[in-house]
CSV table of C-alpha atoms and ligand atoms in Angstrom, one decimal:
chain,number,residue,atom,x,y,z
A,1,MET,CA,72.1,20.6,150.2
A,2,SER,CA,70.3,23.5,151.9
A,3,LEU,CA,66.7,24.2,151.1
A,4,GLN,CA,66.1,27.0,148.6
A,5,ARG,CA,63.7,29.7,149.4
A,6,SER,CA,60.2,29.4,147.6
A,7,LYS,CA,57.9,32.2,146.8
A,8,ILE,CA,54.5,32.0,148.3
A,9,ALA,CA,52.7,32.5,144.9
A,10,LYS,CA,54.4,29.3,143.7
A,11,ILE,CA,53.6,27.3,146.8
A,12,LEU,CA,50.0,28.3,146.7
A,13,ARG,CA,49.8,27.5,143.0
A,14,GLU,CA,51.7,24.3,142.8
A,15,GLY,CA,53.1,23.3,146.2
A,16,LYS,CA,53.2,19.6,147.0
A,17,ILE,CA,51.5,18.3,150.1
A,18,GLY,CA,54.1,16.7,152.3
A,19,ALA,CA,57.0,18.6,150.8
A,20,ARG,CA,59.3,20.9,152.8
A,21,TYR,CA,59.5,24.6,152.0
A,22,LYS,CA,61.5,27.6,153.1
A,23,VAL,CA,59.6,30.9,152.9
A,24,MET,CA,60.7,34.5,153.7
A,25,GLY,CA,58.3,37.3,154.1
A,26,TRP,CA,56.6,39.7,156.5
A,27,VAL,CA,54.1,38.8,159.2
A,28,ARG,CA,50.6,40.2,158.4
A,29,THR,CA,48.9,38.8,161.5
A,30,ARG,CA,49.4,36.3,164.3
A,31,ARG,CA,46.9,34.5,166.4
A,32,ASP,CA,47.8,32.3,169.4
A,33,SER,CA,45.4,29.5,170.1
A,34,LYS,CA,44.8,28.2,173.5
A,35,ALA,CA,45.1,24.7,172.1
A,36,GLY,CA,48.9,25.2,172.1
A,37,PHE,CA,49.9,26.6,168.7
A,38,SER,CA,50.0,29.9,166.7
A,39,PHE,CA,48.7,30.8,163.3
A,40,ILE,CA,51.0,33.2,161.4
A,41,GLU,CA,49.9,34.8,158.2
A,42,ILE,CA,52.9,35.6,156.1
A,43,ASN,CA,53.1,37.6,152.9
A,44,ASP,CA,56.1,37.9,150.6
A,45,GLY,CA,54.7,40.2,147.9
A,46,SER,CA,54.7,37.5,145.2
A,47,CYS,CA,50.9,37.4,145.4
A,48,LEU,CA,48.0,38.9,147.2
A,49,ASN,CA,47.3,35.9,149.4
A,50,ASN,CA,49.2,35.1,152.6
A,51,LEU,CA,50.5,31.7,153.5
A,52,GLN,CA,49.2,30.4,156.8
A,53,VAL,CA,51.9,29.0,159.0
A,54,ILE,CA,51.1,26.8,162.0
A,55,ALA,CA,53.7,26.9,164.8
A,56,GLU,CA,53.3,24.4,167.6
A,57,LYS,CA,54.1,25.3,171.2
A,58,ASP,CA,56.6,22.5,171.4
A,59,LEU,CA,59.0,24.2,168.9
A,60,PRO,CA,62.1,25.1,170.9
A,61,GLU,CA,61.9,28.7,169.6
A,62,TYR,CA,58.2,29.1,170.4
A,63,GLU,CA,58.7,31.7,173.2
A,64,THR,CA,61.7,33.5,171.6
A,65,GLU,CA,60.6,33.7,168.0
A,66,VAL,CA,57.0,32.7,167.4
A,67,LEU,CA,55.5,34.8,170.2
A,68,LYS,CA,57.7,37.7,169.1
A,69,ALA,CA,56.6,37.5,165.5
A,70,HIS,CA,54.5,40.6,165.5
A,71,THR,CA,52.7,42.2,162.5
A,72,GLY,CA,55.4,43.7,160.2
A,73,CYS,CA,58.3,41.4,161.3
A,74,SER,CA,60.3,39.8,158.6
A,75,LEU,CA,60.5,36.1,159.1
A,76,ARG,CA,62.0,32.9,157.8
A,77,VAL,CA,60.0,29.7,158.2
A,78,VAL,CA,60.9,26.2,157.2
A,79,GLY,CA,58.1,23.7,157.3
A,80,VAL,CA,56.0,21.0,155.7
A,81,LEU,CA,53.0,21.8,153.5
A,82,ALA,CA,49.8,20.3,154.6
A,83,GLU,CA,46.2,20.5,153.6
A,84,SER,CA,44.4,23.0,155.7
A,85,PRO,CA,41.4,22.0,157.6
A,86,GLY,CA,40.4,25.6,158.3
A,87,LYS,CA,38.4,28.0,156.2
A,88,GLY,CA,40.0,30.5,153.9
A,89,GLN,CA,43.0,28.5,152.6
A,90,ASN,CA,43.6,25.1,151.0
A,91,VAL,CA,47.1,24.6,152.4
A,92,GLU,CA,49.2,25.6,155.3
A,93,LEU,CA,52.8,25.3,156.3
A,94,ARG,CA,53.5,23.3,159.5
A,95,ALA,CA,56.5,25.0,160.9
A,96,GLN,CA,59.7,23.1,161.8
A,97,GLU,CA,61.8,26.3,162.2
A,98,VAL,CA,60.8,29.9,162.7
A,99,LYS,CA,63.3,32.7,162.7
A,100,ILE,CA,62.7,36.4,163.0
A,101,ILE,CA,65.0,38.2,160.6
A,102,GLY,CA,63.9,41.8,161.4
A,103,PRO,CA,61.8,42.4,164.5
A,104,VAL,CA,59.1,45.0,165.0
A,105,ASP,CA,58.0,46.9,168.1
A,106,PRO,CA,54.2,46.4,167.9
A,107,LEU,CA,53.6,49.6,169.9
A,108,VAL,CA,55.1,51.8,167.3
A,109,TYR,CA,54.6,50.0,164.0
A,110,PRO,CA,52.2,52.2,162.0
A,111,LEU,CA,50.5,49.5,160.0
A,112,GLN,CA,48.1,47.6,162.1
A,113,LYS,CA,45.5,45.1,161.3
A,114,LYS,CA,42.7,47.6,160.8
A,115,ARG,CA,42.0,49.2,157.5
A,116,HIS,CA,43.8,52.5,157.1
A,117,SER,CA,42.6,55.4,155.0
A,118,PHE,CA,44.4,56.0,151.7
A,119,GLU,CA,45.2,59.5,152.9
A,120,PHE,CA,47.0,58.1,155.9
A,121,LEU,CA,48.8,55.5,153.8
A,122,ARG,CA,50.1,58.3,151.5
A,123,THR,CA,52.1,59.7,154.5
A,124,ILE,CA,53.9,56.4,154.9
A,125,ALA,CA,54.9,55.6,151.4
A,126,HIS,CA,57.8,53.6,152.7
A,127,LEU,CA,55.4,51.1,154.3
A,128,ARG,CA,52.2,51.2,152.2
A,129,PRO,CA,53.5,48.6,149.7
A,130,ARG,CA,53.1,46.1,152.6
A,131,THR,CA,49.3,46.5,152.4
A,132,ASN,CA,47.1,44.4,150.2
A,133,THR,CA,46.0,47.4,148.1
A,134,PHE,CA,49.5,48.8,147.4
A,135,GLY,CA,51.0,45.4,146.8
A,136,ALA,CA,48.3,44.7,144.3
A,137,VAL,CA,48.8,48.0,142.6
A,138,ALA,CA,52.5,47.3,142.2
A,139,ARG,CA,51.9,43.9,140.8
A,140,ILE,CA,49.3,45.2,138.3
A,141,ARG,CA,51.6,48.0,137.2
A,142,ASN,CA,54.3,45.4,136.6
A,143,SER,CA,52.0,43.1,134.7
A,144,ILE,CA,50.5,45.9,132.6
A,145,SER,CA,53.9,47.3,131.7
A,146,TYR,CA,54.8,43.8,130.4
A,147,ALA,CA,51.4,43.7,128.5
A,148,ILE,CA,52.2,47.0,126.8
A,149,HIS,CA,55.7,45.9,125.7
A,150,THR,CA,54.2,42.6,124.5
A,151,PHE,CA,51.5,44.3,122.5
A,152,PHE,CA,54.0,46.5,120.7
A,153,GLN,CA,56.7,43.9,120.3
A,154,GLU,CA,54.2,41.4,118.8
A,155,ARG,CA,53.3,44.1,116.2
A,156,GLY,CA,56.9,44.9,115.3
A,157,PHE,CA,57.2,48.3,117.0
A,158,ILE,CA,60.7,49.4,118.1
A,159,TYR,CA,61.0,50.6,121.7
A,160,ILE,CA,62.8,54.0,121.6
A,161,HIS,CA,64.4,55.7,124.6
A,162,THR,CA,63.6,59.4,124.3
A,163,PRO,CA,65.3,62.0,126.5
A,164,ILE,CA,64.1,63.1,129.9
A,165,ILE,CA,66.0,66.4,129.7
A,166,THR,CA,65.1,68.4,126.7
A,167,GLY,CA,66.0,71.7,125.1
A,168,ASN,CA,62.6,72.0,123.4
A,169,ASP,CA,59.2,72.5,124.6
A,170,CYS,CA,56.8,70.0,123.1
A,171,GLU,CA,53.7,72.0,122.7
A,172,GLY,CA,55.0,75.6,122.8
A,173,ALA,CA,53.3,75.9,126.2
A,174,GLY,CA,54.6,76.6,129.6
A,175,GLU,CA,54.2,74.3,132.5
A,176,MET,CA,57.6,72.6,132.3
A,177,PHE,CA,60.1,72.0,135.1
A,178,GLN,CA,63.3,73.8,134.4
A,179,VAL,CA,66.6,71.9,134.8
A,180,THR,CA,69.5,74.1,135.9
A,181,THR,CA,72.7,74.0,137.8
A,182,LEU,CA,72.8,77.8,138.1
A,183,ASP,CA,73.3,79.1,141.6
A,184,LEU,CA,69.8,80.4,142.5
A,185,GLU,CA,71.4,82.8,145.0
A,186,ALA,CA,73.6,84.3,142.3
A,187,ILE,CA,72.0,84.0,138.9
A,188,PRO,CA,74.3,85.2,136.2
A,189,LYS,CA,72.6,88.0,134.2
A,190,LYS,CA,73.3,89.6,130.9
A,191,ASP,CA,71.4,92.7,129.7
A,192,GLY,CA,69.1,92.2,132.7
A,193,GLN,CA,68.2,88.6,131.6
A,194,VAL,CA,69.3,85.3,132.9
A,195,ASP,CA,72.5,84.3,131.1
A,196,PHE,CA,71.8,80.7,130.2
A,197,SER,CA,75.1,80.5,128.4
A,198,MET,CA,76.5,80.0,131.9
A,199,ASP,CA,74.1,77.2,132.6
A,200,PHE,CA,75.0,73.5,132.3
A,201,PHE,CA,73.8,73.1,128.8
A,202,GLY,CA,74.5,76.6,127.7
A,203,GLN,CA,70.8,77.2,127.1
A,204,PRO,CA,67.5,76.6,129.0
A,205,ALA,CA,66.6,73.0,129.6
A,206,ASN,CA,63.5,71.3,130.9
A,207,LEU,CA,62.1,68.0,131.9
A,208,THR,CA,60.2,66.5,129.0
A,209,VAL,CA,56.4,66.7,128.8
A,210,SER,CA,56.3,64.1,126.1
A,211,GLY,CA,58.6,62.0,124.0
A,212,GLN,CA,56.5,62.6,120.9
A,213,LEU,CA,58.7,64.9,118.9
A,214,GLU,CA,61.7,62.6,119.3
A,215,ALA,CA,59.5,59.6,118.6
A,216,GLU,CA,58.5,61.2,115.3
A,217,ILE,CA,62.2,61.4,114.3
A,218,TYR,CA,62.5,57.6,114.8
A,219,ALA,CA,59.1,56.8,113.2
A,220,LEU,CA,60.4,58.5,110.1
A,221,ALA,CA,63.3,56.1,110.0
A,222,LEU,CA,62.1,52.9,111.6
A,223,GLY,CA,58.4,52.9,110.8
A,224,ASP,CA,56.6,51.9,113.9
A,225,VAL,CA,58.1,53.0,117.2
A,226,TYR,CA,57.0,53.6,120.8
A,227,THR,CA,58.3,55.1,124.0
A,228,PHE,CA,57.3,54.3,127.5
A,229,GLY,CA,58.8,56.6,130.1
A,230,PRO,CA,58.4,59.3,132.7
A,231,THR,CA,57.0,62.7,131.7
A,232,PHE,CA,56.6,65.8,133.7
A,233,ARG,CA,54.1,68.6,134.0
A,234,ALA,CA,54.6,71.6,136.3
A,235,GLU,CA,50.9,72.6,136.1
A,236,ASN,CA,49.4,73.4,139.4
A,237,SER,CA,46.5,71.0,139.2
A,238,ASN,CA,45.5,69.3,142.3
A,239,THR,CA,43.0,66.8,140.9
A,240,SER,CA,42.5,63.1,141.3
A,241,ARG,CA,43.9,62.4,137.8
A,242,HIS,CA,46.9,64.7,137.5
A,243,LEU,CA,50.5,64.1,138.7
A,244,ALA,CA,53.5,66.3,138.2
A,245,GLU,CA,55.5,63.1,137.2
A,246,PHE,CA,53.7,60.3,135.4
A,247,TRP,CA,54.4,57.6,132.9
A,248,MET,CA,53.3,57.8,129.3
A,249,VAL,CA,53.1,55.2,126.5
A,250,GLU,CA,53.6,56.9,123.1
A,251,PRO,CA,53.4,55.0,119.9
A,252,GLU,CA,54.3,56.8,116.6
A,253,MET,CA,53.7,55.3,113.2
A,254,ALA,CA,54.9,56.3,109.8
A,255,PHE,CA,52.5,55.8,106.8
A,256,CYS,CA,49.6,55.9,109.2
A,257,ASP,CA,46.6,58.2,109.2
A,258,LEU,CA,44.1,59.1,111.9
A,259,GLU,CA,42.0,56.0,111.1
A,260,GLY,CA,44.9,53.7,111.8
A,261,ASN,CA,45.8,55.7,114.9
A,262,VAL,CA,42.3,55.3,116.3
A,263,ALA,CA,42.4,51.6,115.5
A,264,LEU,CA,45.7,51.1,117.3
A,265,ALA,CA,44.5,52.9,120.4
A,266,VAL,CA,41.3,50.8,120.6
A,267,ASP,CA,43.3,47.6,120.0
A,268,LEU,CA,45.9,48.5,122.7
A,269,LEU,CA,43.3,49.3,125.3
A,270,LYS,CA,41.3,46.2,124.7
A,271,TYR,CA,44.5,44.1,124.7
A,272,VAL,CA,45.6,45.5,128.0
A,273,PHE,CA,42.2,45.1,129.6
A,274,GLN,CA,41.9,41.5,128.4
A,275,TRP,CA,45.5,40.9,129.7
A,276,ALA,CA,44.5,42.2,133.1
A,277,LEU,CA,41.5,39.9,133.2
A,278,ASP,CA,43.7,36.9,132.2
A,279,HIS,CA,46.9,37.6,134.2
A,280,CYS,CA,45.9,39.7,137.2
A,281,GLN,CA,42.8,37.8,138.3
A,282,GLU,CA,43.6,37.6,142.0
A,283,ASP,CA,44.4,41.2,142.4
A,284,LEU,CA,41.4,42.3,140.3
A,285,VAL,CA,39.1,40.2,142.4
A,286,PHE,CA,40.5,42.0,145.4
A,287,PHE,CA,39.8,45.5,143.9
A,288,ASN,CA,36.4,44.3,142.8
A,289,ARG,CA,35.6,43.3,146.3
A,290,PHE,CA,37.1,46.2,148.3
A,291,VAL,CA,37.3,49.2,145.9
A,292,ASP,CA,34.7,49.0,143.2
A,293,ASN,CA,32.4,46.1,142.8
A,294,THR,CA,31.5,46.8,139.1
A,295,LEU,CA,35.1,46.7,138.1
A,296,VAL,CA,35.5,43.2,136.5
A,297,GLN,CA,32.2,43.6,134.8
A,298,ARG,CA,33.2,46.9,133.4
A,299,LEU,CA,36.5,45.6,132.1
A,300,GLU,CA,34.8,42.7,130.4
A,301,LYS,CA,32.2,45.0,128.8
A,302,VAL,CA,34.9,47.4,127.5
A,303,VAL,CA,36.7,44.5,125.9
A,304,GLU,CA,33.5,43.3,124.1
A,305,ASP,CA,31.9,46.6,123.1
A,306,ASP,CA,32.8,48.8,120.2
A,307,PHE,CA,34.1,52.2,121.3
A,308,GLN,CA,31.7,55.1,120.4
A,309,ARG,CA,33.3,57.2,117.7
A,310,LEU,CA,32.2,60.8,117.1
A,311,THR,CA,33.5,64.1,115.9
A,312,TYR,CA,34.1,67.1,118.2
A,313,THR,CA,31.3,68.9,116.6
A,314,GLU,CA,28.9,66.0,117.2
A,315,ALA,CA,30.1,65.8,120.8
A,316,VAL,CA,29.4,69.5,121.4
A,317,ASN,CA,25.9,69.1,119.9
A,318,ILE,CA,25.2,66.2,122.2
A,319,LEU,CA,26.4,68.2,125.2
A,320,ALA,CA,24.4,71.2,124.2
A,321,GLU,CA,21.3,69.1,124.2
A,322,ALA,CA,22.0,67.4,127.5
A,323,ASP,CA,19.2,67.9,130.0
A,324,ARG,CA,21.5,69.0,132.8
A,325,PRO,CA,23.7,72.0,133.6
A,326,PHE,CA,27.5,72.0,133.2
A,327,GLU,CA,29.9,74.3,135.1
A,328,PHE,CA,31.6,75.2,131.8
A,329,PRO,CA,29.3,76.5,129.1
A,330,VAL,CA,29.0,74.4,126.0
A,331,GLU,CA,29.9,76.0,122.8
A,332,TRP,CA,31.8,75.2,119.6
A,333,GLY,CA,35.5,76.0,120.2
A,334,MET,CA,35.5,75.2,124.0
A,335,ASP,CA,37.8,72.7,125.5
A,336,ILE,CA,36.0,69.5,126.4
A,337,GLN,CA,36.2,69.5,130.2
A,338,SER,CA,36.3,66.6,132.6
A,339,GLU,CA,32.5,67.0,133.4
A,340,HIS,CA,31.7,66.8,129.7
A,341,GLU,CA,34.0,63.8,129.2
A,342,ARG,CA,32.3,62.0,131.9
A,343,TYR,CA,28.8,62.9,130.7
A,344,LEU,CA,29.6,61.5,127.3
A,345,CYS,CA,31.0,58.1,128.4
A,346,GLU,CA,29.0,57.6,131.6
A,347,GLU,CA,25.6,58.9,130.6
A,348,ALA,CA,25.3,59.5,126.8
A,349,PHE,CA,27.0,56.3,125.6
A,350,GLN,CA,28.0,54.3,128.7
A,351,LYS,CA,31.2,53.1,127.0
A,352,PRO,CA,34.5,54.5,125.9
A,353,VAL,CA,34.3,57.3,123.4
A,354,VAL,CA,36.7,58.4,120.7
A,355,ILE,CA,36.4,62.0,119.7
A,356,VAL,CA,38.1,63.2,116.6
A,357,ASP,CA,38.5,66.5,114.6
A,358,TYR,CA,38.9,69.2,117.2
A,359,PRO,CA,39.1,72.9,116.6
A,360,LYS,CA,42.6,73.9,115.8
A,361,GLN,CA,42.7,76.7,118.4
A,362,ILE,CA,42.5,74.2,121.3
A,363,LYS,CA,45.2,71.8,120.0
A,364,PRO,CA,48.9,72.0,119.4
A,365,PHE,CA,50.6,73.2,116.3
A,366,TYR,CA,51.7,69.8,115.1
A,367,MET,CA,48.3,68.3,114.5
A,368,LYS,CA,47.3,67.9,110.8
A,369,LEU,CA,44.9,70.5,109.5
A,370,ASN,CA,41.7,69.2,108.0
A,371,GLU,CA,40.4,70.4,104.6
A,372,ASP,CA,37.9,72.6,106.4
A,373,GLY,CA,40.8,74.7,107.7
A,374,LYS,CA,39.1,74.9,111.1
A,375,THR,CA,39.7,71.5,112.6
A,376,VAL,CA,42.7,69.2,113.1
A,377,ARG,CA,43.0,65.4,113.0
A,378,ALA,CA,43.1,65.0,116.7
A,379,MET,CA,41.7,62.1,118.7
A,380,ASP,CA,41.0,61.7,122.4
A,381,VAL,CA,39.9,58.5,123.9
A,382,LEU,CA,37.7,58.9,127.0
A,383,VAL,CA,36.7,56.2,129.4
A,384,PRO,CA,34.1,56.1,132.1
A,385,ARG,CA,35.2,57.4,135.5
A,386,ILE,CA,38.5,58.7,134.3
A,387,GLY,CA,37.7,60.9,131.2
A,388,GLU,CA,40.6,61.4,128.8
A,389,ILE,CA,43.0,58.4,128.9
A,390,ILE,CA,44.6,58.9,125.5
A,391,GLY,CA,45.3,62.0,123.4
A,392,GLY,CA,46.8,61.8,119.9
A,393,SER,CA,46.6,62.9,116.3
A,394,GLU,CA,47.8,62.5,112.8
A,395,ARG,CA,50.8,64.9,112.5
A,396,GLU,CA,51.1,67.7,110.1
A,397,ASP,CA,53.4,66.3,107.4
A,398,ARG,CA,53.2,69.2,104.9
A,399,TYR,CA,56.1,71.6,105.3
A,400,ASP,CA,54.2,74.8,104.2
A,401,VAL,CA,51.2,74.1,106.3
A,402,LEU,CA,53.3,73.3,109.4
A,403,LEU,CA,55.3,76.5,109.0
A,404,GLU,CA,52.1,78.5,108.7
A,405,ARG,CA,50.6,76.9,111.8
A,406,MET,CA,53.8,77.6,113.8
A,407,LYS,CA,53.7,81.3,112.8
A,408,GLU,CA,50.0,81.4,113.7
A,409,MET,CA,50.7,80.1,117.1
A,410,GLN,CA,53.7,82.5,117.6
A,411,LEU,CA,56.3,79.8,117.7
A,412,ASP,CA,59.7,80.5,116.4
A,413,PRO,CA,60.4,78.1,113.5
A,414,GLU,CA,64.1,78.4,114.3
A,415,ASP,CA,63.5,76.5,117.5
A,416,TYR,CA,62.0,73.6,115.5
A,417,TRP,CA,64.3,73.6,112.5
A,418,TRP,CA,64.9,69.9,112.7
A,419,TYR,CA,61.1,69.2,113.1
A,420,LEU,CA,60.6,71.2,109.9
A,421,GLU,CA,63.4,69.4,108.1
A,422,LEU,CA,61.6,66.1,108.7
A,423,ARG,CA,58.9,67.5,106.5
A,424,LYS,CA,61.4,68.5,103.9
A,425,PHE,CA,63.4,65.3,103.6
A,426,GLY,CA,61.2,62.2,102.9
A,427,SER,CA,58.2,63.3,104.8
A,428,ALA,CA,55.3,60.8,105.2
A,429,PRO,CA,51.9,60.8,106.8
A,430,HIS,CA,52.4,59.7,110.4
A,431,SER,CA,50.3,59.5,113.6
A,432,GLY,CA,50.7,58.7,117.2
A,433,PHE,CA,49.2,59.2,120.6
A,434,GLY,CA,50.0,59.3,124.3
A,435,LEU,CA,48.4,57.0,126.8
A,436,GLY,CA,48.7,58.0,130.5
A,437,PHE,CA,49.9,54.9,132.3
A,438,GLU,CA,48.5,55.9,135.7
A,439,ARG,CA,45.1,56.7,134.3
A,440,LEU,CA,45.1,53.3,132.7
A,441,ILE,CA,46.0,51.7,136.1
A,442,GLN,CA,43.2,53.8,137.7
A,443,PHE,CA,40.7,52.3,135.2
A,444,ILE,CA,42.0,48.8,135.8
A,445,THR,CA,42.0,49.0,139.6
A,446,GLY,CA,39.0,51.2,140.1
A,447,LEU,CA,41.1,53.4,142.5
A,448,SER,CA,39.7,56.9,142.3
A,449,ASN,CA,42.8,58.9,143.2
A,450,ILE,CA,45.8,58.9,140.9
A,451,ARG,CA,48.1,59.3,143.9
A,452,ASP,CA,47.3,55.7,144.8
A,453,VAL,CA,48.3,54.0,141.6
A,454,ILE,CA,52.0,55.2,141.5
A,455,PRO,CA,54.5,54.2,144.1
A,456,PHE,CA,55.7,57.7,144.9
A,457,PRO,CA,53.3,60.4,143.7
A,458,ARG,CA,54.6,63.8,142.9
A,459,THR,CA,52.0,66.6,143.2
A,460,PRO,CA,52.2,70.3,143.9
A,461,GLY,CA,53.9,70.7,147.3
A,462,ASN,CA,54.6,67.0,147.6
A,463,VAL,CA,58.0,65.4,146.8
A,464,SER,CA,59.3,64.2,150.1
A,465,PHE,CA,58.9,60.5,149.6
B,1,LIG,P1,44.3,66.6,130.6
B,1,LIG,O1,43.5,67.4,129.7
B,1,LIG,O2,43.5,65.5,131.2
B,1,LIG,O3,45.0,67.4,131.6
B,1,LIG,P2,46.2,66.6,128.5
B,1,LIG,O4,45.3,66.8,127.3
B,1,LIG,O5,47.0,67.7,129.0
B,1,LIG,O6,45.4,65.9,129.7
B,1,LIG,P3,48.1,65.1,126.9
B,1,LIG,O7,49.1,66.1,126.8
B,1,LIG,O8,47.1,64.8,125.8
B,1,LIG,O9,47.2,65.4,128.2
B,1,LIG,O10,48.8,63.7,127.4
B,1,LIG,C1,48.4,62.4,127.0
B,1,LIG,C2,47.9,61.5,128.1
B,1,LIG,O11,48.7,61.6,129.2
B,1,LIG,C3,46.5,62.0,128.6
B,1,LIG,O12,45.5,61.5,127.8
B,1,LIG,C4,46.5,61.4,130.0
B,1,LIG,O13,46.1,60.1,130.0
B,1,LIG,C5,47.9,61.5,130.4
B,1,LIG,N1,48.2,62.7,131.3
B,1,LIG,C6,48.3,64.0,130.9
B,1,LIG,N2,48.6,64.8,131.9
B,1,LIG,C7,48.7,64.0,133.0
B,1,LIG,C8,49.0,64.3,134.3
B,1,LIG,N3,49.3,65.5,134.8
B,1,LIG,N4,49.1,63.2,135.2
B,1,LIG,C9,48.8,62.0,134.8
B,1,LIG,N5,48.5,61.7,133.5
B,1,LIG,C10,48.5,62.7,132.6
B,2,LIG,MN1,45.1,65.5,125.6
């Protein structure tokens, strides 16, 4: 019986001294000792740590394989696990067979032992997952996705697949990517306008900015639902927390008001951070050491502390009294900018902040109007270093009020006929929010640029990888 391949994570966790293992992976480094053997550090992506392989000079393939096992090669090694006398690892694999699967020319391989800048690594998106940082990001994204599904599944939420291509514009705003098969060299026109009846769908279509409206449909049938999928924004914002394509988690709950919505958001964040501490320890320790050495402490504190809760009006008052200048003037009715968000959670409260009851002018039409007629039942969750990580609201469930709000905001009710009908047929209070998955991963890893927490970042002018 031939030996099955073992993953390095498993060998490091529960490998038996004296047992034979076969591993496949990529060479991180090799050192040749004068004493007649070589150390090969091999990584297979299953965990952050490498497995140290010892290859003796008397192996028949020492010259042809071992000495050609340069950084970046893919390699197969069969050997016996032994306790390691050296520092830095408990076990090592004493090689019996070493075989190069895919060679590397060390003179041209871009990833060398030295630490490369994140900017440089973004130009080699096909190789950066082979670095410690990007391997760790990929494993954390995977584990946190699982945590999110587990959180909702444990609570009886139904996972809904909402469309990527949509004929409606979620917030009545621009900033969407158009989807078309029209020939851009010969656009069909009718009365001087683009004739969308000739387009693939017979009408304009876009990439979705949110699955919310469709999730509402399902919440008003299935109760508690959530989506977790890609969303797209064509806004030209080149910041460290905006992508043109990002992943969003969007729960939507029937018979749930703003209070219940805030409670779910806080529970979800705490659950996910605790999960990261419990399940991603090795990778977190790495980020704590090399990226941000207050990371683990911050995650632990966020799990323990209450989130600070305040209204928009209270937030504006606190900002107005701050003893420091802001670029954007502070006044009631303004949008809370990133500098304000950070002041609130990093200086004023030093913990995550939930702001509710925003002025209706700065929020979309679907948010439920408060009795004051001026504010809506919106909530944003802000965290230190990132700012807004969640945006949500109780939805307007009263037909007349919704219609009024649409007219006020110059939206055509015809375009939302089905959305209005949901308020006509068995309407119910309901609430939901959107959690930006990449901002969540930024918070968990401490990485400051959102381009480094998604495998293939899409930003203005950047789609080649
Ligand atoms: P911001 O004000 O930060 O641009 P937003 O208010 O436009 O965000 P929402 O429409 O409320 O964002 O989206 C819900 C969540 O999705 C946000 O709280 C954020 O975590 C995330 N998000 C929004 N836009 C982006 C983006 N361009 N890239 C990455 N994540 C985003
Ligand atoms: Mn928002």
